[in-house]
Amino acid sequence: MDVTTRFFEGLDRQGFEPLLVKAAGTLRFDLHEGARTTHWLLEIDRGHLRVRQEDQEADTVVGTEPRLFEELVTGEENTIAALLRGDMTVAGDLRLVLQVERIFPGPPESRGPHHAFQRRAA
């Protein structure tokens, strides 16, 4: 199972994330690789999470490459930096992206409320 699938399935199993208790909305991640796009839909209702792999309307749509998304969820890359470089696009409510960004881990040496999500060796 790849890093992205483990990340989203983990969120779905978790069901509730205290760091998102003030967030509500839908966020779709469109991961583009050549002509293929994989869609992950994250529904947030005051911290309650539901994840589906669907191409459905969402309040906010984030587009990026699968490689960059893996780097985001393992803490190797920063969401804000990726946005500023133009490596990631956002259509819709940017505030929702900034709220969800808090559940991505920071770099290994960082401190704070970020989750520790480790990439498993293949």
Coordinates of C-alpha atoms in Angstrom, one line a residue, residues 7-8 27-31 37-42 60-64 69 97 100 104:
F7 CA -2.6 8.3 5.0
F8 CA -6.2 8.6 3.8
L27 CA -11.6 19.0 0.4
R28 CA -10.8 17.0 -2.7
F29 CA -7.2 16.2 -3.5
D30 CA -6.6 15.6 -7.2
L31 CA -3.2 13.9 -7.6
T37 CA -5.7 11.7 -11.9
T38 CA -6.5 10.0 -8.6
H39 CA -9.1 11.7 -6.4
W40 CA -9.4 11.7 -2.6
L41 CA -12.4 13.4 -1.0
L42 CA -12.0 14.4 2.6
T60 CA -11.9 23.2 -2.0
V61 CA -9.9 21.3 -4.6
V62 CA -6.1 20.8 -4.2
G63 CA -4.1 19.7 -7.3
T64 CA -0.6 18.3 -7.2
F69 CA 1.6 14.8 -1.7
V97 CA -6.3 23.8 3.2
V100 CA -6.0 20.5 7.2
F104 CA 0.4 16.9 8.2

